Short mmCIF file of C-alpha atoms and ligand atoms in Angstrom, two decimals:
data_model
loop_
_atom_site.label_atom_id
_atom_site.label_comp_id
_atom_site.label_asym_id
_atom_site.label_seq_id
_atom_site.Cartn_x
_atom_site.Cartn_y
_atom_site.Cartn_z
CA MET A 1 0.00 -0.01 0.04
CA THR A 2 1.19 3.47 -0.69
CA PRO A 3 2.06 5.13 2.60
CA THR A 4 0.07 8.26 3.34
CA GLY A 5 3.34 9.85 4.54
CA GLN A 6 4.24 10.85 0.94
CA HIS A 7 1.22 13.12 0.66
CA SER A 8 0.90 16.81 1.25
CA PRO A 9 -0.07 18.15 4.75
CA GLU A 10 -3.51 18.96 3.28
CA LEU A 11 -4.01 15.40 2.21
CA ARG A 12 -2.88 13.99 5.57
CA ALA A 13 -5.22 16.30 7.33
CA ALA A 14 -8.06 15.07 5.00
CA ALA A 15 -7.14 11.52 5.99
CA ARG A 16 -7.31 12.31 9.63
CA HIS A 17 -10.65 14.06 9.17
CA LEU A 18 -12.06 11.09 7.34
CA GLY A 19 -10.81 8.70 10.04
CA ARG A 20 -12.61 10.61 12.76
CA ARG A 21 -15.80 9.42 14.28
CA ARG A 22 -18.93 11.25 13.23
CA PHE A 23 -22.03 11.57 15.18
CA LEU A 24 -25.19 11.32 13.23
CA THR A 25 -28.63 12.36 14.19
CA GLY A 26 -31.02 9.43 14.31
CA THR A 27 -34.81 9.34 14.47
CA GLY A 28 -36.28 10.87 17.63
CA ALA A 29 -33.82 11.41 20.46
CA ALA A 30 -31.66 8.44 19.33
CA ALA A 31 -28.22 9.30 18.04
CA ALA A 32 -26.51 6.80 15.90
CA LEU A 33 -22.81 6.38 15.88
CA ALA A 34 -21.29 5.48 12.60
CA PHE A 35 -17.65 5.29 11.52
CA ALA A 36 -16.21 6.76 8.40
CA VAL A 37 -13.73 3.94 8.30
CA ASN A 38 -12.23 4.41 4.97
CA LEU A 39 -8.87 6.14 5.20
CA PRO A 40 -7.49 7.28 1.92
CA THR A 41 -4.20 5.72 0.99
CA ALA A 42 -3.38 6.70 -2.48
CA GLY A 43 -3.36 9.81 -4.56
CA VAL A 44 -7.18 10.29 -4.68
CA ALA A 45 -7.59 11.34 -1.06
CA GLY A 46 -10.30 14.04 -0.86
CA ALA A 47 -11.79 12.71 -4.07
CA ALA A 48 -14.69 14.66 -5.46
CA GLU A 49 -18.19 13.49 -4.47
CA LEU A 50 -20.29 11.68 -7.01
CA ASP A 51 -23.83 12.95 -7.35
CA ALA A 52 -25.72 9.82 -6.37
CA ALA A 53 -28.44 10.73 -8.81
CA ARG A 54 -25.95 10.09 -11.58
CA ILE A 55 -25.52 6.32 -10.66
CA PRO A 56 -26.96 4.80 -13.78
CA ALA A 57 -27.80 1.32 -12.46
CA ASP A 58 -28.51 -0.44 -9.13
CA PRO A 59 -25.26 -0.20 -7.19
CA PHE A 60 -26.32 -2.81 -4.52
CA THR A 61 -25.56 -5.80 -6.78
CA LEU A 62 -23.38 -7.47 -4.22
CA GLY A 63 -25.99 -7.56 -1.51
CA VAL A 64 -25.78 -6.60 2.18
CA ALA A 65 -24.24 -8.36 5.10
CA SER A 66 -23.81 -8.06 8.85
CA GLY A 67 -21.28 -9.47 11.25
CA ASP A 68 -19.70 -9.87 14.59
CA PRO A 69 -22.78 -9.35 16.79
CA ALA A 70 -22.13 -7.86 20.26
CA PRO A 71 -24.83 -7.24 22.89
CA HIS A 72 -25.38 -3.69 21.90
CA SER A 73 -23.92 -3.35 18.34
CA VAL A 74 -23.55 -5.16 15.00
CA LEU A 75 -21.47 -4.37 11.95
CA LEU A 76 -23.43 -3.64 8.69
CA TRP A 77 -21.85 -3.94 5.26
CA THR A 78 -22.46 -3.37 1.61
CA ARG A 79 -20.44 -2.35 -1.41
CA LEU A 80 -21.48 -0.12 -4.28
CA ALA A 81 -20.88 -1.80 -7.68
CA PRO A 82 -23.41 -1.07 -10.47
CA LYS A 83 -21.21 -3.05 -12.80
CA PRO A 84 -19.63 -5.52 -10.45
CA PHE A 85 -17.18 -7.24 -12.85
CA GLU A 86 -15.73 -3.90 -14.11
CA LEU A 87 -12.85 -2.08 -12.57
CA ASN A 88 -14.05 -0.13 -9.52
CA GLY A 89 -17.43 -1.70 -9.90
CA GLY A 90 -18.26 0.57 -12.77
CA LEU A 91 -18.04 3.76 -10.52
CA PRO A 92 -15.66 6.68 -11.01
CA ALA A 93 -12.99 7.35 -8.39
CA GLU A 94 -15.28 9.60 -6.38
CA ARG A 95 -16.85 9.48 -2.95
CA VAL A 96 -20.47 8.37 -2.70
CA THR A 97 -22.84 9.32 0.18
CA VAL A 98 -24.92 6.38 1.41
CA GLN A 99 -27.76 6.43 3.94
CA TRP A 100 -28.56 3.45 6.19
CA GLU A 101 -31.33 2.54 8.44
CA LEU A 102 -32.01 -0.18 11.00
CA ALA A 103 -35.44 -1.16 12.22
CA ARG A 104 -37.23 -3.48 14.55
CA ASP A 105 -39.35 -4.85 11.74
CA ALA A 106 -38.82 -6.03 8.15
CA ARG A 107 -41.06 -3.30 6.75
CA PHE A 108 -39.08 -0.49 8.44
CA ARG A 109 -42.07 0.93 10.26
CA ARG A 110 -40.12 1.14 13.48
CA VAL A 111 -36.72 2.49 12.41
CA VAL A 112 -34.45 2.85 15.51
CA ARG A 113 -31.23 4.00 13.98
CA ARG A 114 -30.30 5.76 10.76
CA GLY A 115 -27.35 7.60 9.45
CA THR A 116 -25.11 8.61 6.61
CA VAL A 117 -21.73 7.10 5.67
CA THR A 118 -19.34 7.77 2.87
CA ALA A 119 -18.19 4.99 0.45
CA HIS A 120 -14.68 5.86 -0.59
CA PRO A 121 -13.20 4.79 -3.92
CA GLU A 122 -9.91 3.94 -2.10
CA PHE A 123 -11.78 1.08 -0.56
CA ASN A 124 -13.63 0.08 -3.63
CA HIS A 125 -16.79 1.82 -2.44
CA SER A 126 -17.32 -0.62 0.43
CA VAL A 127 -19.65 0.66 3.14
CA ARG A 128 -19.17 -0.20 6.79
CA VAL A 129 -21.46 0.87 9.66
CA GLN A 130 -21.17 -0.04 13.22
CA ALA A 131 -24.80 0.24 14.46
CA ASP A 132 -24.50 0.95 18.21
CA HIS A 133 -26.64 1.45 21.27
CA LEU A 134 -28.91 -1.45 20.28
CA ASP A 135 -30.91 -3.69 22.57
CA ALA A 136 -29.21 -6.94 23.45
CA ASP A 137 -30.61 -10.28 22.20
CA ARG A 138 -32.82 -8.71 19.53
CA GLN A 139 -33.46 -9.12 15.85
CA TYR A 140 -33.13 -6.13 13.52
CA TRP A 141 -33.51 -5.38 9.82
CA PHE A 142 -31.32 -2.97 7.87
CA ARG A 143 -30.91 -1.47 4.45
CA PHE A 144 -28.91 1.17 2.53
CA ARG A 145 -29.92 3.91 0.12
CA THR A 146 -28.09 6.17 -2.35
CA GLY A 147 -29.68 8.37 -4.90
CA ARG A 148 -32.82 6.55 -6.02
CA TRP A 149 -31.43 3.15 -5.28
CA VAL A 150 -32.36 1.10 -2.23
CA SER A 151 -30.54 -2.06 -1.26
CA GLY A 152 -32.14 -5.38 -0.40
CA THR A 153 -33.08 -5.88 3.22
CA GLY A 154 -30.75 -7.63 5.60
CA ARG A 155 -31.76 -9.29 8.87
CA THR A 156 -29.41 -9.42 11.79
CA ARG A 157 -29.35 -9.68 15.56
CA THR A 158 -27.40 -8.70 18.65
CA ALA A 159 -25.85 -11.03 21.11
CA PRO A 160 -27.46 -11.58 24.51
CA PRO A 161 -26.33 -9.51 27.57
CA ALA A 162 -23.23 -10.49 29.56
CA GLY A 163 -24.99 -12.62 32.10
CA SER A 164 -27.45 -14.38 29.85
CA ARG A 165 -27.60 -18.17 29.63
CA SER A 166 -30.03 -18.30 26.74
CA GLY A 167 -29.23 -20.85 24.06
CA LEU A 168 -27.69 -20.37 20.66
CA THR A 169 -27.90 -22.16 17.29
CA LEU A 170 -24.95 -21.54 14.97
CA ALA A 171 -24.10 -22.70 11.57
CA ALA A 172 -20.61 -23.50 10.35
CA VAL A 173 -19.68 -23.25 6.67
CA SER A 174 -16.48 -23.28 4.60
CA CYS A 175 -14.93 -23.74 1.19
CA GLN A 176 -17.15 -22.35 -1.55
CA ALA A 177 -15.32 -22.94 -4.79
CA TYR A 178 -17.53 -21.04 -7.24
CA HIS A 179 -16.22 -23.09 -10.18
CA ASP A 180 -17.08 -26.34 -8.52
CA GLY A 181 -20.78 -25.91 -8.14
CA TYR A 182 -23.86 -24.06 -7.05
CA PHE A 183 -24.20 -22.59 -3.64
CA THR A 184 -27.41 -24.58 -2.92
CA ALA A 185 -26.41 -25.15 0.68
CA PHE A 186 -26.51 -21.34 1.18
CA LYS A 187 -29.99 -21.22 -0.21
CA HIS A 188 -31.07 -23.69 2.46
CA LEU A 189 -29.08 -22.00 5.13
CA ALA A 190 -30.79 -18.64 4.37
CA GLU A 191 -34.07 -20.36 5.36
CA ASP A 192 -32.68 -22.23 8.34
CA ASP A 193 -33.35 -21.03 11.87
CA VAL A 194 -29.88 -20.08 13.15
CA ASP A 195 -28.64 -17.11 15.11
CA VAL A 196 -25.23 -16.65 13.54
CA VAL A 197 -23.09 -18.21 10.79
CA PHE A 198 -19.43 -18.89 11.23
CA HIS A 199 -17.43 -18.91 7.96
CA LEU A 200 -14.31 -20.95 8.51
CA GLY A 201 -12.39 -20.01 5.38
CA ASP A 202 -11.88 -20.51 1.66
CA TYR A 203 -14.59 -17.91 1.01
CA LEU A 204 -13.07 -17.67 -2.40
CA TYR A 205 -10.43 -19.49 -4.45
CA GLU A 206 -7.56 -17.80 -6.25
CA TYR A 207 -7.47 -20.26 -9.14
CA ALA A 208 -8.39 -19.28 -12.65
CA VAL A 209 -12.14 -19.84 -12.92
CA ASN A 210 -12.80 -20.82 -16.59
CA ALA A 211 -9.60 -22.83 -16.89
CA ALA A 212 -10.64 -24.89 -13.92
CA GLY A 213 -13.33 -26.52 -16.07
CA GLY A 214 -15.86 -25.46 -13.48
CA ALA A 215 -19.23 -27.08 -13.04
CA ARG A 216 -21.05 -23.82 -13.69
CA LYS A 217 -19.33 -23.12 -16.99
CA TYR A 218 -21.64 -25.50 -18.79
CA THR A 219 -24.88 -24.02 -17.45
CA ASP A 220 -24.14 -20.36 -16.75
CA ARG A 221 -23.10 -17.63 -19.08
CA THR A 222 -19.43 -17.73 -20.05
CA LEU A 223 -17.54 -15.69 -17.57
CA PRO A 224 -15.49 -12.67 -18.64
CA ASP A 225 -11.87 -13.47 -19.38
CA ILE A 226 -10.66 -11.51 -16.38
CA PHE A 227 -11.57 -14.50 -14.18
CA ASN A 228 -9.55 -16.85 -16.26
CA ARG A 229 -6.33 -16.14 -14.32
CA GLU A 230 -5.08 -16.72 -10.85
CA THR A 231 -5.70 -13.68 -8.58
CA GLN A 232 -2.52 -11.65 -7.99
CA THR A 233 -3.45 -7.94 -7.86
CA LEU A 234 -5.85 -5.97 -5.68
CA ASP A 235 -8.18 -5.62 -8.71
CA ASP A 236 -8.06 -9.41 -9.19
CA TYR A 237 -9.11 -10.11 -5.63
CA ARG A 238 -11.74 -7.39 -5.63
CA ARG A 239 -13.32 -8.63 -8.74
CA ARG A 240 -13.17 -12.32 -7.48
CA TYR A 241 -15.29 -11.23 -4.48
CA ALA A 242 -17.68 -9.57 -6.95
CA LEU A 243 -17.90 -12.87 -8.83
CA TYR A 244 -18.66 -14.85 -5.70
CA LYS A 245 -21.08 -12.34 -4.44
CA SER A 246 -22.91 -12.42 -7.82
CA ASP A 247 -24.29 -15.69 -6.50
CA PRO A 248 -27.87 -15.18 -5.21
CA ASP A 249 -27.69 -17.96 -2.70
CA LEU A 250 -24.62 -16.53 -1.05
CA ARG A 251 -26.26 -13.05 -0.98
CA ALA A 252 -29.42 -14.66 0.54
CA ALA A 253 -27.38 -16.26 3.38
CA HIS A 254 -25.60 -12.92 4.16
CA ALA A 255 -28.93 -11.08 4.11
CA ALA A 256 -30.54 -13.63 6.42
CA HIS A 257 -28.00 -14.01 9.23
CA PRO A 258 -25.02 -12.22 10.75
CA PHE A 259 -21.72 -13.84 9.75
CA VAL A 260 -18.49 -14.26 11.79
CA VAL A 261 -15.75 -14.83 9.31
CA THR A 262 -12.24 -16.12 9.38
CA TRP A 263 -10.08 -17.02 6.44
CA ASP A 264 -8.08 -20.08 5.47
CA ASP A 265 -5.53 -20.25 2.66
CA HIS A 266 -7.33 -19.68 -0.58
CA GLU A 267 -8.41 -16.10 0.20
CA VAL A 268 -4.75 -15.55 -0.63
CA GLU A 269 -3.03 -18.58 -2.07
CA ASN A 270 -3.16 -22.40 -1.62
CA ASN A 271 -1.46 -23.56 1.63
CA TYR A 272 0.54 -20.42 2.22
CA ALA A 273 2.26 -20.13 5.58
CA ASP A 274 2.91 -16.61 6.85
CA ASP A 275 5.09 -15.09 4.15
CA ILE A 276 5.85 -18.33 2.35
CA ASP A 277 3.83 -19.23 -0.75
CA GLU A 278 3.70 -22.60 -2.46
CA ASN A 279 5.65 -21.54 -5.52
CA GLY A 280 8.86 -20.41 -3.82
CA ASN A 281 8.56 -16.64 -4.56
CA PRO A 282 10.58 -14.29 -2.37
CA PRO A 283 8.69 -13.51 0.84
CA GLU A 284 8.81 -9.77 0.17
CA GLU A 285 7.15 -10.46 -3.21
CA PHE A 286 4.46 -12.69 -1.67
CA LEU A 287 3.69 -10.20 0.96
CA LEU A 288 2.64 -7.75 -1.63
CA ARG A 289 0.12 -10.25 -2.93
CA ARG A 290 -0.93 -10.99 0.60
CA ALA A 291 -1.50 -7.28 1.25
CA SER A 292 -3.83 -7.14 -1.78
CA ALA A 293 -5.70 -10.24 -0.75
CA TYR A 294 -6.10 -9.07 2.87
CA ARG A 295 -7.27 -5.65 1.81
CA ALA A 296 -9.90 -7.10 -0.61
CA TYR A 297 -11.00 -9.48 2.19
CA TRP A 298 -11.45 -6.52 4.55
CA GLU A 299 -13.37 -4.54 1.99
CA ASN A 300 -15.72 -7.33 1.26
CA GLN A 301 -16.43 -8.81 4.78
CA PRO A 302 -18.64 -7.54 7.62
CA LEU A 303 -15.69 -7.00 9.93
CA ARG A 304 -15.15 -4.31 12.57
CA LEU A 305 -12.48 -1.58 12.62
CA PRO A 306 -9.82 -3.57 14.70
CA GLN A 307 -9.65 -5.93 11.76
CA ARG A 308 -8.69 -3.30 9.20
CA PRO A 309 -5.38 -4.36 7.64
CA THR A 310 -2.14 -2.43 7.67
CA GLY A 311 -0.26 -3.47 4.57
CA SER A 312 0.27 -7.19 4.68
CA ASP A 313 -0.86 -7.52 8.28
CA MET A 314 -4.46 -7.96 9.51
CA GLN A 315 -5.50 -9.00 12.97
CA LEU A 316 -8.36 -11.37 12.29
CA TYR A 317 -8.18 -13.44 15.52
CA ARG A 318 -10.69 -12.07 17.91
CA ARG A 319 -13.15 -13.03 20.71
CA LEU A 320 -17.00 -12.85 20.78
CA ASP A 321 -19.19 -13.63 23.73
CA TRP A 322 -22.68 -15.07 23.77
CA GLY A 323 -23.71 -14.18 27.34
CA ARG A 324 -22.51 -16.73 29.85
CA LEU A 325 -23.31 -19.55 27.40
CA ALA A 326 -20.38 -19.37 25.00
CA GLN A 327 -17.06 -17.72 24.37
CA PHE A 328 -15.89 -17.84 20.82
CA ASP A 329 -12.15 -17.54 20.13
CA ILE A 330 -11.89 -17.13 16.44
CA LEU A 331 -8.38 -18.11 15.21
CA ASP A 332 -6.16 -17.28 12.29
CA THR A 333 -3.95 -20.28 11.63
CA ARG A 334 -2.46 -18.93 8.38
CA GLN A 335 -0.89 -15.55 9.01
CA TYR A 336 1.55 -16.51 11.69
CA ARG A 337 2.30 -20.26 11.09
CA SER A 338 5.68 -21.87 10.56
CA ASP A 339 6.24 -23.40 7.09
CA GLN A 340 4.67 -26.79 6.71
CA ALA A 341 6.94 -29.72 7.81
CA TYR A 342 8.23 -32.29 5.24
CA GLY A 343 7.62 -30.05 2.29
CA ASP A 344 3.89 -30.08 3.00
CA LYS A 345 3.48 -33.65 1.77
CA ALA A 346 1.46 -36.14 3.83
CA HIS A 347 3.99 -37.58 6.13
CA ALA A 348 4.33 -39.67 9.34
CA PRO A 349 4.99 -37.60 12.43
CA GLY A 350 8.73 -37.08 13.01
CA PRO A 351 11.18 -34.64 14.46
CA GLU A 352 10.27 -31.93 11.96
CA SER A 353 6.52 -31.96 12.47
CA ARG A 354 6.97 -32.34 16.25
CA ASP A 355 9.59 -29.62 16.54
CA PRO A 356 8.36 -27.51 19.53
CA ARG A 357 9.80 -24.31 17.96
CA ARG A 358 7.18 -24.66 15.24
CA THR A 359 3.84 -23.08 15.66
CA ILE A 360 0.44 -22.90 13.75
CA THR A 361 -0.88 -19.87 15.63
CA GLY A 362 2.23 -17.86 16.42
CA ALA A 363 3.25 -17.29 20.01
CA THR A 364 1.17 -14.17 20.56
CA GLN A 365 -2.11 -15.70 19.44
CA GLU A 366 -1.45 -18.83 21.40
CA ARG A 367 -0.97 -16.76 24.64
CA TRP A 368 -3.99 -14.73 23.83
CA LEU A 369 -6.11 -17.87 23.40
CA ILE A 370 -4.97 -19.48 26.67
CA ASP A 371 -5.14 -16.20 28.64
CA GLY A 372 -8.74 -15.75 27.30
CA TRP A 373 -9.62 -19.26 28.45
CA ARG A 374 -8.28 -18.41 32.01
CA ARG A 375 -10.59 -15.42 32.13
CA SER A 376 -13.64 -17.23 30.51
CA ARG A 377 -16.67 -17.58 32.55
CA ALA A 378 -18.60 -19.24 29.65
CA LEU A 379 -20.12 -22.74 29.82
CA TRP A 380 -18.84 -23.56 26.30
CA ASN A 381 -15.51 -22.48 24.96
CA VAL A 382 -15.76 -22.67 21.19
CA VAL A 383 -12.88 -22.27 18.82
CA PRO A 384 -13.88 -21.51 15.22
CA GLN A 385 -10.77 -22.00 13.09
CA GLN A 386 -9.56 -23.46 9.82
CA VAL A 387 -7.75 -26.77 9.64
CA THR A 388 -8.39 -30.18 11.29
CA PHE A 389 -7.35 -30.08 14.93
CA SER A 390 -7.68 -33.78 15.89
CA GLU A 391 -5.31 -36.37 14.81
CA ARG A 392 -6.29 -37.84 11.51
CA LYS A 393 -4.33 -40.90 10.23
CA LEU A 394 -4.59 -41.25 6.51
CA ASP A 395 -3.72 -44.93 6.31
CA LEU A 396 -3.76 -48.04 8.42
CA THR A 397 -0.03 -48.68 8.69
CA ALA A 398 1.88 -48.49 11.98
CA ASP A 399 3.66 -45.40 10.58
CA ALA A 400 0.53 -43.74 9.25
CA LYS A 401 0.75 -40.48 7.38
CA LEU A 402 -0.84 -37.24 8.51
CA SER A 403 -1.65 -33.95 6.90
CA MET A 404 1.22 -31.53 7.41
CA ASP A 405 -1.01 -28.57 6.69
CA ALA A 406 -3.33 -29.33 9.55
CA TRP A 407 -2.69 -29.30 13.36
CA ASP A 408 -1.18 -32.83 12.86
CA GLY A 409 1.75 -31.05 11.24
CA TYR A 410 2.11 -28.76 14.31
CA SER A 411 1.58 -31.25 17.10
CA ALA A 412 3.61 -29.20 19.69
CA SER A 413 1.15 -26.32 18.99
CA ARG A 414 -1.75 -28.67 19.67
CA ASP A 415 -0.19 -30.04 22.80
CA ARG A 416 0.42 -26.53 24.14
CA VAL A 417 -3.19 -25.45 23.40
CA LEU A 418 -4.65 -28.54 25.01
CA ALA A 419 -2.40 -28.18 28.05
CA GLY A 420 -3.50 -24.55 28.20
CA ALA A 421 -7.19 -25.52 28.13
CA LYS A 422 -6.62 -27.98 30.98
CA SER A 423 -4.74 -25.51 33.10
CA ALA A 424 -7.50 -22.89 32.39
CA GLY A 425 -10.17 -25.21 33.57
CA VAL A 426 -11.90 -25.39 30.22
CA ASP A 427 -14.47 -28.18 30.64
CA ASN A 428 -16.60 -27.93 27.46
CA LEU A 429 -14.27 -27.35 24.58
CA MET A 430 -15.65 -27.39 21.06
CA VAL A 431 -13.47 -26.80 17.97
CA LEU A 432 -15.17 -25.80 14.66
CA THR A 433 -13.21 -26.56 11.50
CA GLY A 434 -13.36 -26.19 7.75
CA ASP A 435 -10.84 -26.83 4.91
CA VAL A 436 -11.15 -30.53 4.18
CA HIS A 437 -14.35 -30.48 2.04
CA VAL A 438 -15.94 -33.31 4.04
CA ALA A 439 -17.84 -33.45 7.33
CA TYR A 440 -16.23 -35.01 10.39
CA ALA A 441 -17.14 -35.31 14.01
CA PHE A 442 -14.16 -36.08 16.36
CA ASP A 443 -13.74 -36.69 20.04
CA ILE A 444 -10.57 -34.74 21.02
CA LYS A 445 -8.53 -37.14 23.01
CA ALA A 446 -5.87 -36.54 25.67
CA ASP A 447 -3.89 -39.18 23.76
CA PHE A 448 -5.16 -39.83 20.25
CA GLY A 449 -3.22 -43.16 20.26
CA LYS A 450 -5.18 -44.41 23.26
CA PRO A 451 -8.97 -44.64 22.67
CA SER A 452 -9.40 -45.14 26.49
CA SER A 453 -7.74 -41.81 27.27
CA LYS A 454 -9.84 -38.80 28.46
CA THR A 455 -11.98 -36.99 25.89
CA LEU A 456 -11.19 -33.34 26.31
CA GLY A 457 -13.70 -31.93 23.85
CA THR A 458 -15.29 -32.34 20.43
CA GLU A 459 -14.35 -31.14 17.01
CA ILE A 460 -17.06 -30.50 14.45
CA VAL A 461 -15.84 -30.21 10.90
CA ALA A 462 -18.08 -28.44 8.42
CA THR A 463 -18.00 -29.85 4.82
CA SER A 464 -17.69 -27.50 1.89
CA ILE A 465 -20.42 -25.42 0.41
CA ALA A 466 -19.24 -26.33 -3.14
CA SER A 467 -15.58 -27.25 -3.27
CA GLY A 468 -14.90 -30.81 -4.55
CA LYS A 469 -18.13 -30.77 -6.62
CA ASP A 470 -20.83 -33.30 -5.66
CA GLY A 471 -18.83 -35.52 -3.37
CA ALA A 472 -19.96 -38.88 -2.05
CA GLU A 473 -21.66 -39.87 1.15
CA ARG A 474 -18.97 -42.52 1.76
CA PRO A 475 -15.78 -41.47 0.06
CA ALA A 476 -13.35 -44.30 -1.10
CA ASN A 477 -11.18 -43.86 1.95
CA TRP A 478 -14.18 -44.01 4.49
CA ASP A 479 -13.35 -47.48 5.82
CA THR A 480 -9.69 -46.66 6.21
CA TYR A 481 -10.25 -43.40 8.03
CA MET A 482 -12.86 -44.81 10.36
CA LYS A 483 -10.68 -47.78 11.25
CA ALA A 484 -7.48 -45.78 11.56
CA ASN A 485 -9.08 -43.10 13.82
CA PRO A 486 -11.27 -44.54 16.50
CA HIS A 487 -12.05 -41.06 17.81
CA LEU A 488 -13.53 -40.16 14.37
CA LYS A 489 -17.29 -40.67 15.05
CA PHE A 490 -18.67 -39.43 11.69
CA TYR A 491 -17.39 -38.95 8.12
CA ASN A 492 -19.49 -37.79 5.20
CA GLY A 493 -18.20 -36.50 1.89
CA ARG A 494 -21.28 -34.58 0.63
CA ARG A 495 -21.49 -30.77 0.33
CA GLY A 496 -23.53 -28.85 2.86
CA TYR A 497 -23.14 -27.24 6.31
CA VAL A 498 -23.45 -28.11 10.01
CA THR A 499 -25.59 -26.46 12.69
CA VAL A 500 -24.69 -26.63 16.37
CA ALA A 501 -27.26 -25.84 19.04
CA LEU A 502 -25.49 -24.91 22.37
CA GLY A 503 -27.56 -25.31 25.46
CA GLN A 504 -27.19 -25.52 29.24
CA LYS A 505 -27.10 -29.31 29.38
CA SER A 506 -25.71 -30.41 26.04
CA ALA A 507 -24.75 -29.40 22.51
CA ARG A 508 -26.37 -30.89 19.40
CA ALA A 509 -24.72 -31.00 15.97
CA ASP A 510 -26.81 -31.57 12.86
CA PHE A 511 -24.81 -32.44 9.70
CA LYS A 512 -26.85 -31.21 6.73
CA THR A 513 -26.03 -32.18 3.18
CA VAL A 514 -27.25 -31.65 -0.32
CA SER A 515 -27.20 -34.47 -2.86
CA ALA A 516 -25.56 -32.43 -5.65
CA VAL A 517 -23.99 -29.03 -6.37
CA THR A 518 -23.19 -29.46 -10.10
CA THR A 519 -26.87 -29.15 -10.80
CA PRO A 520 -28.95 -26.42 -9.00
CA GLY A 521 -31.80 -26.94 -6.62
CA ALA A 522 -30.84 -30.02 -4.71
CA PRO A 523 -32.80 -30.70 -1.48
CA LEU A 524 -31.23 -30.63 1.94
CA THR A 525 -31.15 -33.60 4.33
CA THR A 526 -29.79 -34.16 7.73
CA ALA A 527 -27.20 -36.84 7.34
CA ALA A 528 -26.47 -37.34 11.04
CA SER A 529 -26.99 -35.76 14.48
CA PHE A 530 -24.81 -35.98 17.57
CA ILE A 531 -24.92 -34.67 21.09
CA THR A 532 -22.19 -33.99 23.64
CA GLU A 533 -23.12 -33.37 27.32
CA VAL A 534 -21.97 -30.61 29.49
CA GLY A 535 -19.36 -31.98 31.90
CA ASN A 536 -19.22 -35.26 30.02
CA GLN A 537 -17.55 -34.60 26.69
CA GLY A 538 -17.79 -37.14 23.90
CA LEU A 539 -20.07 -37.52 20.90
CA LYS A 540 -23.16 -39.73 20.99
CA PRO A 541 -25.66 -40.30 18.19
CA ALA A 542 -28.68 -38.00 18.87
FE1 FE B 601 -11.14 -25.35 0.67
CA1 CA B 602 -8.10 -24.60 2.78
#
């Protein structure tokens, strides 16, 4: 990113002004607080303002979203792009004034907050509003307006107040390769009764779309050539988000529920580790690409201000509370990890993968996680993150291979985290995982080699939304994996998502799958359901 330091004092003053909080008058006595979060970075700071009446077509093509609900606030998002596949979404490099409103009802008869926010060209005309001073544990509806255009309506909610013990149903999703199939699972999720959706990464894939021989290529319009290349530049990543958000089912899921997002590798590049990519480019070169990818991620996700990136760094790990019921520690296992052991090939554990100097979280995040557990007063301690946490033997030999990209490749990290959970007195640990394009349910064992050892928690792995095309209920390696891993209680290779209902006495996981994604409109079925009891961890069929 171009540092602002090279600009004139006038431009720097303009940047400070734009970064300042602005109070906005709401309806009645209510004052709404919104953030003008978009700090200019390049030479167009203080860009002219576009007369919204001159926007020639609906700029709300990418839908609306909300995220990171807190007891009294939620983050609202949209992005203006009348021509989403064109550079800058078809808008000139000018500021656009956008109005927003938030109501107690879907017809906006009882508007409780409204305000004005600026969409800056420097941030691709993304719009971010922190709606504050809301009632806890309440549903709200919101929308945006500019000129004569009004966005679709989003539904969102706040978290319960600090002491609340009320229950929660979450959905976990991951891995939505556009070129592999339709987002039918999102269509069903939009209609499902959940409080919040956790997205565990691979929101987009960097690969060339047309060249991948995608499932949609044969049924949809031919995509513009700009997508027929791997994403490298900021414009590439921005337009890739536009492609993904052109999907009506993805937009419907965002409009229906608040999302809590974290990334995995493909938002940047396959299996990258910190500043190391898979093609051996110099780290300083890869970090330029990472900066572009992180910036586009920020622009396109309903994330709060502390997550705004600085160059190639972005603090995505963060904590959310759901009353006294659950503490969510959302991890980032990509940005700070050591390079994969054994050249990132499936490999039996050995001195390299066990090296205690290696880390999947980085030391700072690991300390933050364990310190947070020490202070936790929640019944459930849930860790939404990316890659498989439990041991997963890939074959039946005595020297079975493991995935070096997952926690199996960083076993010292896993040991430290589990020791930290024990010392912090975490009784009801649940890890939520994506990445592998299949659904799993694991008991997390004190010693994965000993089925009789203590069960420390459960790991629920969400299958992909589309990645891997249709998949199979029982993949070819099903028998092998189930035999090699006695703590693996469920394995299903269809596409879909998982819901988890957290309660005072138990948690229930429902694994939901669609029969196909290479054709649209497949129905949703519940493939399996499990419960785990408070104080007596371990998965049982429900
Ligand atoms: Fe994936
Ligand atoms: Ca992945």
